Amino acid sequence: MSLLIIGTLAFDDIETPAGRAANEIGGSAAYAALAASFSTPAAIVAIVGEDFPKDTLEQLRSRNIDLSGVEHAKGASFRWAGRYHENLNLRDTLDTQLNVLTQFKAELPPALRDSEVVFLGNIDPDLQLSVLRQLNRPRLVGLDTMNYWLESARPAVLRVLERIDLLIINDEEARLLSGQHNIVKAARAILRLGPKRLLIKRGEYGVLAFGDESIFAMPAYPLEEVFDPTGAGDTFAGGCMGFLAREKGNLSGTPMRRAIAHGSVMASLVVERFGLRRLWELAPADIEARRQAFLRLTDFHGA
Amino acid sequence: MSLLIIGTLAFDDIETPAGRAANEIGGSAAYAALAASFSTPAAIVAIVGEDFPKDTLEQLRSRNIDLSGVEHAKGASFRWAGRYHENLNLRDTLDTQLNVLTQFKAELPPALRDSEVVFLGNIDPDLQLSVLRQLNRPRLVGLDTMNYWLESARPAVLRVLERIDLLIINDEEARLLSGQHNIVKAARAILRLGPKRLLIKRGEYGVLAFGDESIFAMPAYPLEEVFDPTGAGDTFAGGCMGFLAREKGNLSGTPMRRAIAHGSVMASLVVERFGLRRLWELAPADIEARRQAFLRLTDFHGA
């Protein structure tokens, strides 16, 4: 099955301890779709301005990514600027220019309304609800959201949560959403809000998965050089959802755990260069090598 | 092989979000020896005051723990009081009374000088060096230390590091010792100081192991109720070292990873009740059940 992704296409200006990059192509939909494209055909619903490079769109199409849902608007594309601390878990947003994003309606072309596996990236929860209403027969819907919406539009977020299958957020967001500090209690509270599965991202500490009969913990791969953490969460989500789409939306134990491992592999790769660069150049052999490294990282039974 | 442990026997006054406990028996040697006793006979070198309960010493002996190296001094035993935050990774030390600990000489009775597997708990590095000089044929020496010694007695800590095999510290200590923020760079720098293996404890995020041909990551078990994190690090170290002693000090891949898993199991159990209480009551079946839970927690290959 193919994966439908609703999110952003953007320019990022990034400063990390390893250097800086200006006008990097980014946005949640770009990271998620490119990561997913190694597993399954993807489609993007997003909005771009007149400044968004046609070359990039062409490159995305060449990766089997359907851009029929990308709206072209007058004006400039969404733009974000940020600076990471020595502790890469911390970053300051230096600038956010919504630009054409304020006009985004998340309207699905008719052909995309039959999509069965969908990832709703971090956008206004009212738009996420609108997408859900446009879908004819969703089988698996994954969702991302963030502190901003949990604080400013909580009722809308709760309505979305009732209707989705898989929630992918970070630990800080899980605590804010649930009001619980203990991560297991937070997870139980969130699962009562609707999602069947919950993946909690913990940055350099990896991912916890809840909602199955047992908890699953996937460590992150300890890297000596992290060039740029931008998009790691979206790459994880895209890699994971793409894998699940290939498995026909099966959320049961084994495919789900393998999907999480695959998302972790993709996220560990994307941070090795600025922006999307590592994803563009990635070969299947690189993915397999990192997957083997993850197996060695975590194996203590057979070991 | 038996495990020789140099450390403290103490009284702890503990406040956690789950409640409070006064005059709990604690100290690094108590946690480490009791945890190790499920794998191998242990021996403690420590000092106690006149107030230390004879019952407790008798109970420790009944667990096959040799107390011939415990010195009895006039005065009160070492005492610590602390309060944990809602975030259990944070705690305030409310009071520290060294008492008889100021007289501690760490002198080994002749019979213990032939010990081959030794855990040097977190004490003055000059005492740790003195213990090393008293050992006739150490095969595997594990070490704990802390920020206080890294800041106040760095040259002595460095001399100890040259002579030990396995260093077990937390991530903050690893960064302080190495001057590196990135944990992989920190680990490489520390391994150049002498230890063959390095275990970095990350609290609720588990443990990273370095020094083998590949990095090993062991997640912590996500618990819904953590009553008391006191002694979790010492319990991990004791469980791990006890397992390695049973394996005759073998630090190669498989025994090392299994030892880390076993230490993690023991640490995940000890925090379920105050102080040492969970370790006293623990049955082999509890340990096996938690080991199985760890296997389910981390398995994604066969899964």
XYZ file of C-alpha atoms in Angstrom:
606
model
C 0.000 0.000 0.000
C 1.116 3.564 -0.546
C 1.452 6.123 2.248
C -0.321 9.476 2.204
C 1.513 12.206 4.131
C 0.046 15.548 5.163
C 2.637 18.045 6.320
C 4.950 20.858 5.332
C 7.502 21.579 2.639
C 9.844 24.298 3.819
C 13.163 26.098 3.821
C 15.276 25.688 6.942
C 18.187 27.774 8.183
C 20.068 25.549 10.579
C 22.951 26.089 12.998
C 24.402 23.116 14.838
C 27.691 22.645 16.720
C 28.929 20.976 13.493
C 28.246 23.970 11.242
C 25.483 25.876 9.526
C 23.300 25.514 6.450
C 20.992 28.097 4.891
C 17.971 27.474 2.648
C 18.032 23.739 3.228
C 14.952 22.030 1.866
C 12.983 20.666 4.800
C 9.527 20.339 6.272
C 7.850 17.346 7.890
C 6.377 16.017 4.637
C 9.720 16.111 2.833
C 11.525 14.137 5.555
C 8.660 11.675 6.081
C 8.011 11.021 2.374
C 11.644 10.586 1.442
C 12.172 8.207 4.383
C 9.023 6.247 3.498
C 9.957 6.069 -0.178
C 12.541 3.370 0.598
C 9.648 1.086 1.642
C 6.607 2.130 -0.377
C 5.232 4.711 -2.815
C 4.244 7.902 -0.997
C 2.056 10.934 -1.703
C 2.388 14.402 -0.195
C -0.366 16.908 0.618
C 1.285 20.253 1.397
C 1.566 23.841 0.180
C 4.564 25.599 -1.400
C 5.243 29.156 -2.514
C 6.654 30.395 -5.789
C 10.207 30.149 -4.418
C 10.144 26.380 -3.904
C 12.643 24.763 -6.304
C 11.099 22.868 -9.226
C 14.196 20.676 -9.217
C 13.381 19.444 -5.736
C 9.820 18.621 -6.707
C 11.149 16.749 -9.716
C 13.584 14.806 -7.537
C 10.802 13.866 -5.128
C 8.679 12.638 -8.065
C 11.612 10.543 -9.254
C 11.482 8.744 -5.871
C 7.972 7.514 -6.576
C 6.419 10.312 -4.496
C 3.051 11.568 -5.793
C 2.873 15.373 -5.599
C -0.668 15.775 -6.990
C -1.706 17.009 -3.545
C 0.917 19.775 -3.368
C -0.739 23.162 -3.743
C 1.202 25.996 -5.381
C 0.391 29.406 -3.904
C 1.550 32.950 -4.489
C 4.179 34.176 -2.066
C 7.021 32.577 -0.172
C 7.233 29.056 1.214
C 7.181 28.262 4.917
C 10.564 29.003 6.503
C 12.129 28.012 9.820
C 15.415 28.996 11.408
C 16.900 27.324 14.468
C 20.064 26.842 16.451
C 20.986 23.637 18.298
C 22.898 23.624 21.580
C 25.931 21.470 22.335
C 23.294 19.205 23.904
C 21.482 18.435 20.649
C 18.247 17.684 22.505
C 17.938 21.464 22.998
C 17.293 24.002 20.272
C 16.215 27.621 19.960
C 13.840 28.639 17.210
C 15.357 31.833 15.800
C 12.645 32.598 13.257
C 9.407 31.158 11.888
C 7.830 32.585 8.734
C 4.520 30.840 8.028
C 4.095 32.603 4.645
C 1.880 30.438 2.352
C 1.238 27.983 5.198
C -1.480 30.340 6.487
C -3.480 29.529 3.334
C -3.061 25.756 3.611
C -6.431 23.954 3.365
C -5.179 20.345 3.196
C -7.593 19.492 0.389
C -7.090 16.019 -1.013
C -7.370 15.448 -4.767
C -10.096 12.820 -5.375
C -7.576 10.097 -6.236
C -5.871 10.456 -2.844
C -9.118 10.160 -0.863
C -8.973 6.386 -1.209
C -5.614 6.263 0.611
C -5.682 3.587 3.289
C -2.500 4.370 5.201
C -2.069 7.999 6.209
C 0.379 10.034 8.251
C -0.974 13.305 9.597
C 2.100 15.420 10.259
C 2.242 18.173 12.840
C -0.220 20.827 11.563
C -3.332 22.574 12.947
C -5.574 19.835 14.409
C -8.580 21.340 12.618
C -6.815 20.628 9.335
C -6.004 17.111 10.552
C -9.728 16.603 11.263
C -10.576 17.947 7.824
C -8.246 15.398 6.235
C -9.848 12.586 8.235
C -13.288 13.641 6.905
C -12.024 13.537 3.328
C -10.723 9.964 3.595
C -13.061 7.278 2.221
C -11.658 4.169 3.871
C -8.685 4.805 6.145
C -7.219 1.598 7.517
C -4.278 3.017 9.491
C -3.859 6.647 10.493
C -0.713 7.866 12.230
C -0.535 11.269 13.882
C 2.077 13.742 15.055
C 1.323 16.878 17.046
C 3.252 19.262 19.289
C 3.176 21.314 22.496
C 1.853 24.371 20.670
C -1.383 22.600 19.672
C -1.691 20.756 22.995
C -1.667 24.142 24.715
C -3.650 26.265 22.249
C -6.098 23.797 20.654
C -6.433 20.913 23.090
C -10.144 20.140 22.376
C -9.406 19.786 18.654
C -6.395 17.558 19.352
C -8.577 15.337 21.558
C -11.137 14.998 18.735
C -8.349 13.912 16.369
C -7.006 11.410 18.896
C -10.377 9.641 19.047
C -10.101 8.879 15.364
C -6.517 7.774 14.806
C -4.639 4.497 15.291
C -1.040 5.423 16.014
C 0.225 8.490 17.860
C 3.904 9.427 17.470
C 5.048 12.164 19.884
C 8.004 12.949 22.128
C 8.209 12.413 25.885
C 7.663 16.073 26.759
C 4.503 16.121 24.625
C 3.299 12.853 26.176
C 3.664 14.388 29.642
C 1.864 17.559 28.593
C -0.968 15.641 26.931
C -1.495 13.248 29.862
C -0.609 15.418 32.842
C 1.479 12.474 34.117
C 5.216 12.578 34.706
C 5.788 8.812 34.869
C 6.068 7.708 31.254
C 4.136 4.441 31.723
C 1.253 6.236 33.431
C 1.362 8.907 30.722
C 1.139 6.219 28.047
C -1.817 4.474 29.680
C -3.677 7.780 29.982
C -3.028 8.640 26.322
C -4.158 5.215 25.089
C -7.500 5.860 26.837
C -7.937 8.909 24.585
C -8.251 6.776 21.459
C -5.012 5.666 19.796
C -4.405 1.910 19.629
C -0.650 2.356 19.672
C 1.606 5.057 21.064
C 5.224 5.673 20.130
C 7.113 7.995 22.451
C 10.265 9.495 20.952
C 13.062 10.254 23.436
C 15.703 11.765 21.159
C 19.121 10.236 21.779
C 17.511 7.696 24.132
C 15.343 6.060 21.473
C 11.680 5.120 21.355
C 9.165 3.432 23.675
C 6.120 1.704 22.144
C 2.899 1.134 24.088
C -0.463 -0.451 23.336
C 0.594 -3.986 22.603
C 0.527 -6.697 25.276
C 4.062 -5.674 26.242
C 6.094 -2.491 26.121
C 8.825 -2.267 23.489
C 11.986 -0.208 23.913
C 14.196 0.661 20.953
C 17.434 2.461 21.848
C 18.721 5.131 19.499
C 22.002 4.391 17.770
C 24.819 6.216 19.612
C 26.546 8.310 16.954
C 29.935 9.963 17.266
C 28.931 12.788 14.946
C 25.403 14.172 14.760
C 25.506 16.896 12.169
C 21.897 17.995 12.257
C 18.992 16.596 14.284
C 16.454 18.529 12.156
C 13.792 16.201 10.776
C 14.918 13.153 12.775
C 11.438 12.764 14.291
C 9.708 13.135 10.911
C 12.167 10.709 9.336
C 11.470 8.211 12.115
C 7.700 8.603 11.594
C 7.976 8.390 7.799
C 10.240 5.353 7.931
C 7.960 3.645 10.422
C 4.701 4.485 8.588
C 6.199 3.538 5.218
C 7.176 0.161 6.624
C 3.673 -0.327 8.066
C 2.101 0.654 4.736
C 4.162 -2.034 3.029
C 2.821 -4.440 5.688
C -0.734 -3.376 4.740
C -1.261 -1.390 7.946
C -0.724 -4.360 10.252
C -0.144 -3.004 13.780
C 0.431 -6.342 15.524
C 3.571 -7.151 17.512
C 6.142 -8.260 14.965
C 5.483 -5.855 12.061
C 5.087 -2.963 14.500
C 8.404 -3.672 16.229
C 10.161 -4.089 12.917
C 8.603 -0.843 11.705
C 9.943 0.962 14.787
C 13.383 -0.538 14.205
C 13.274 0.591 10.578
C 12.186 4.120 11.537
C 15.045 4.230 14.045
C 17.501 3.127 11.364
C 16.336 5.898 9.020
C 16.458 8.546 11.782
C 19.986 7.481 12.768
C 21.071 8.013 9.162
C 19.384 11.349 8.409
C 21.225 13.173 11.222
C 24.613 12.348 9.693
C 24.355 15.226 7.231
C 22.465 18.519 7.001
C 18.789 18.535 6.081
C 17.665 15.874 3.631
C 21.117 15.309 2.134
C 21.742 11.889 3.658
C 18.305 10.640 2.568
C 18.909 11.721 -1.031
C 22.199 9.846 -1.294
C 21.166 6.767 0.695
C 21.540 3.298 -0.883
C 19.659 0.199 0.289
C 23.010 -1.237 1.407
C 23.474 1.699 3.822
C 20.101 0.938 5.381
C 20.868 -2.753 5.699
C 24.289 -2.033 7.248
C 22.719 0.240 9.873
C 20.005 -2.334 10.534
C 22.724 -4.905 11.244
C 24.427 -2.376 13.530
C 21.136 -1.966 15.427
C 20.898 -5.743 15.817
C 24.388 -5.831 17.332
C 23.547 -2.796 19.483
C 20.625 -4.472 21.209
C 21.306 -8.201 21.159
C 21.990 -9.848 24.501
C 20.051 -13.128 24.216
C 21.728 -15.007 21.444
C 24.719 -12.675 21.626
C 34.410 -16.995 41.950
C 33.337 -14.792 44.808
C 33.050 -11.016 44.555
C 34.861 -8.642 46.901
C 33.064 -5.318 47.383
C 34.577 -2.208 48.956
C 31.993 0.427 49.847
C 29.711 1.809 52.521
C 27.161 0.494 54.974
C 24.844 3.294 56.002
C 21.560 4.634 57.268
C 19.446 6.509 54.720
C 16.564 8.911 55.278
C 14.676 8.966 51.993
C 11.822 11.069 50.636
C 10.345 10.208 47.241
C 7.062 11.190 45.573
C 5.782 7.778 46.760
C 6.485 8.394 50.439
C 9.274 8.534 52.996
C 11.415 6.135 54.965
C 13.750 6.904 57.877
C 16.753 4.902 59.073
C 16.656 2.591 56.057
C 19.712 0.379 55.866
C 21.664 1.382 52.790
C 25.125 2.131 51.464
C 26.792 1.080 48.229
C 28.235 -2.145 49.661
C 24.878 -3.299 51.037
C 23.077 -2.835 47.704
C 25.924 -4.281 45.618
C 26.536 -7.315 47.856
C 22.897 -8.235 48.245
C 22.366 -7.911 44.462
C 25.488 -9.973 43.755
C 24.527 -12.646 46.295
C 21.942 -14.028 43.857
C 24.808 -14.975 41.523
C 27.834 -15.646 43.691
C 29.231 -15.488 47.251
C 30.249 -11.932 48.133
C 32.459 -10.254 50.726
C 32.194 -6.706 52.036
C 34.957 -4.369 53.175
C 33.360 -1.402 54.950
C 33.090 0.352 58.317
C 30.097 0.581 60.663
C 29.458 2.385 63.939
C 28.058 1.062 67.193
C 24.501 1.855 66.034
C 24.536 -0.498 63.047
C 22.013 -3.327 63.683
C 23.507 -6.720 64.469
C 20.365 -8.259 62.940
C 21.213 -6.758 59.573
C 24.772 -8.063 59.705
C 23.390 -11.497 60.600
C 20.945 -11.354 57.673
C 23.750 -10.405 55.288
C 25.837 -13.336 56.547
C 22.875 -15.641 55.969
C 23.006 -14.623 52.283
C 26.512 -16.036 51.933
C 28.095 -12.587 52.336
C 31.450 -12.616 54.138
C 31.667 -9.743 56.628
C 35.190 -10.441 57.900
C 36.265 -7.179 56.238
C 33.678 -5.031 58.061
C 35.368 -2.854 60.674
C 33.432 -1.913 63.811
C 34.306 1.543 65.094
C 33.192 3.724 68.006
C 30.583 6.324 67.101
C 27.713 6.509 64.636
C 27.491 4.909 61.183
C 27.568 6.888 57.933
C 24.194 8.551 57.327
C 22.643 10.155 54.231
C 19.358 11.995 53.777
C 17.884 12.900 50.411
C 14.725 13.978 48.652
C 13.793 12.944 45.094
C 11.893 15.215 42.716
C 8.843 14.223 40.700
C 11.454 13.630 37.996
C 13.256 10.808 39.804
C 16.501 11.511 37.943
C 16.835 14.589 40.197
C 17.488 14.526 43.901
C 18.592 16.924 46.642
C 20.971 15.742 49.325
C 19.492 17.095 52.568
C 22.187 15.856 54.918
C 25.399 13.832 54.903
C 26.987 12.679 58.175
C 30.267 10.891 57.479
C 30.693 9.799 61.130
C 32.855 6.628 61.284
C 33.493 6.804 57.528
C 36.232 9.380 58.214
C 38.200 6.584 59.931
C 37.752 4.052 57.119
C 41.086 2.551 56.044
C 39.813 -0.170 53.682
C 42.200 -2.733 55.104
C 41.651 -6.210 53.726
C 41.911 -9.206 56.051
C 44.607 -11.559 54.691
C 42.044 -14.095 53.430
C 40.375 -11.473 51.206
C 43.633 -10.366 49.586
C 43.448 -13.317 47.253
C 40.084 -12.119 45.835
C 40.165 -12.232 42.046
C 36.993 -10.285 41.200
C 36.624 -6.968 42.986
C 34.197 -4.062 42.906
C 35.591 -0.773 44.194
C 32.531 1.248 45.192
C 32.438 5.018 45.220
C 34.906 6.041 47.954
C 38.037 8.222 48.171
C 40.277 7.212 45.214
C 43.270 7.035 47.538
C 41.474 4.269 49.437
C 40.647 2.584 46.134
C 44.376 2.658 45.267
C 45.216 1.250 48.678
C 42.838 -1.670 48.064
C 44.453 -2.326 44.678
C 47.875 -2.497 46.342
C 46.576 -5.047 48.874
C 45.242 -7.445 46.208
C 47.561 -10.351 45.361
C 46.137 -11.443 41.997
C 43.177 -9.400 40.810
C 41.673 -10.763 37.606
C 38.779 -8.321 37.146
C 38.404 -4.997 38.947
C 35.267 -2.879 38.527
C 35.140 0.720 39.690
C 32.562 3.341 40.556
C 33.370 6.985 41.277
C 31.472 10.273 41.290
C 31.603 13.961 40.396
C 32.938 14.888 43.832
C 36.155 12.887 43.321
C 36.464 13.851 39.650
C 36.483 17.487 40.740
C 38.464 17.294 43.987
C 40.871 14.383 43.412
C 41.205 13.970 39.676
C 44.892 12.885 39.656
C 44.131 10.063 42.096
C 41.086 8.982 40.052
C 43.277 8.865 36.936
C 45.820 6.663 38.740
C 43.009 4.263 39.706
C 41.649 4.211 36.146
C 45.013 3.011 34.822
C 44.708 -0.100 36.963
C 41.100 -1.246 36.608
C 39.202 -3.253 33.981
C 35.614 -2.047 34.101
C 34.380 1.464 34.895
C 30.713 1.921 35.813
C 29.612 5.590 35.966
C 26.657 7.730 34.897
C 26.473 9.949 31.813
C 27.070 13.174 33.701
C 30.213 11.699 35.277
C 31.381 10.396 31.885
C 31.070 13.905 30.434
C 32.887 15.454 33.397
C 35.686 12.889 33.266
C 36.225 13.171 29.489
C 35.347 16.803 28.818
C 33.250 15.570 25.879
C 29.512 16.118 25.531
C 28.903 13.510 22.824
C 28.613 10.227 24.669
C 30.498 8.159 22.065
C 33.425 10.609 22.071
C 33.303 10.661 25.873
C 33.490 6.866 25.946
C 36.444 6.697 23.548
C 38.335 9.280 25.609
C 37.691 7.374 28.858
C 38.789 4.049 27.374
C 42.121 5.680 26.542
C 42.599 6.313 30.296
C 42.867 2.612 31.079
C 39.598 0.686 31.526
C 38.980 -2.128 29.051
C 35.214 -1.739 29.342
C 32.986 1.212 30.203
C 29.361 1.046 31.311
C 27.512 4.363 31.242
C 24.358 4.427 33.370
C 21.603 6.714 32.091
C 18.959 6.254 34.791
C 15.524 5.629 33.295
C 17.144 5.404 29.838
C 19.249 2.373 30.642
C 22.908 1.580 30.051
C 25.429 1.921 27.210
C 28.432 -0.406 27.105
C 31.677 0.467 25.303
C 35.004 -1.235 24.755
C 33.916 -4.275 22.836
C 33.965 -4.386 19.025
C 30.434 -2.957 19.015
C 28.442 -0.691 21.326
C 25.713 -2.331 23.402
C 22.564 -0.505 24.535
C 20.355 -1.915 27.277
C 17.143 0.037 27.869
C 15.862 0.351 31.429
C 12.571 -1.332 32.174
C 9.785 1.287 32.116
C 8.075 0.982 35.512
C 4.707 2.437 36.429
C 5.717 2.866 40.065
C 9.244 3.707 41.110
C 9.155 3.881 44.888
C 12.765 4.695 45.563
C 15.681 5.051 43.120
C 18.221 4.946 45.984
C 20.839 2.286 45.366
C 19.708 1.488 41.826
C 23.187 2.216 40.464
C 24.907 0.128 43.155
C 22.415 -2.689 42.614
C 23.125 -2.597 38.881
C 26.877 -2.708 39.524
C 26.569 -5.476 42.107
C 24.274 -7.556 39.909
C 26.567 -7.086 36.928
C 29.819 -7.787 38.832
C 28.273 -10.785 40.612
C 27.288 -12.249 37.264
C 30.796 -11.644 35.883
C 32.358 -13.259 38.981
C 30.253 -16.335 38.337
C 31.585 -16.267 34.762
C 35.157 -16.184 36.181
C 35.684 -12.540 35.221
C 35.164 -13.093 31.508
C 34.609 -9.667 29.880
C 34.022 -10.885 26.328
C 30.899 -10.055 24.330
C 28.288 -12.569 25.414
C 28.975 -12.848 29.173
C 29.407 -9.069 29.390
C 26.072 -8.355 27.673
C 24.293 -10.931 29.801
C 25.877 -9.446 32.914
C 24.585 -6.003 31.933
C 21.125 -7.443 31.329
C 21.226 -9.136 34.732
C 22.345 -5.941 36.468
C 19.493 -4.091 34.735
C 17.011 -6.707 35.919
C 18.203 -6.344 39.527
C 18.108 -2.520 39.360
C 14.569 -2.567 37.922
C 13.488 -4.672 40.903
C 15.194 -2.795 43.742
C 13.389 0.483 42.971
C 9.988 -1.114 43.515
C 10.259 -0.731 47.299
C 12.192 1.453 49.731
C 15.842 0.777 50.399
C 16.945 -2.827 50.332
C 13.484 -4.250 51.041
C 12.826 -5.667 47.583
C 16.245 -7.346 47.500
C 15.643 -9.052 50.854
C 12.345 -10.553 49.740
C 13.339 -11.416 46.174
C 12.926 -15.003 44.908
C 14.786 -16.477 41.912
C 11.421 -16.683 40.118
C 11.001 -12.880 40.402
C 14.380 -12.401 38.745
C 13.559 -14.855 35.959
C 10.163 -13.196 35.344
C 11.765 -9.778 35.018
C 14.466 -11.229 32.738
C 11.716 -12.553 30.473
C 10.052 -9.135 30.557
C 13.359 -7.567 29.463
C 13.569 -10.017 26.572
C 10.076 -9.002 25.415
C 10.960 -5.347 25.976
C 13.864 -5.393 23.565
C 13.148 -8.118 21.023
C 12.516 -7.030 17.467
C 14.461 -9.549 15.414
C 12.721 -12.824 16.102
C 9.702 -10.962 17.526
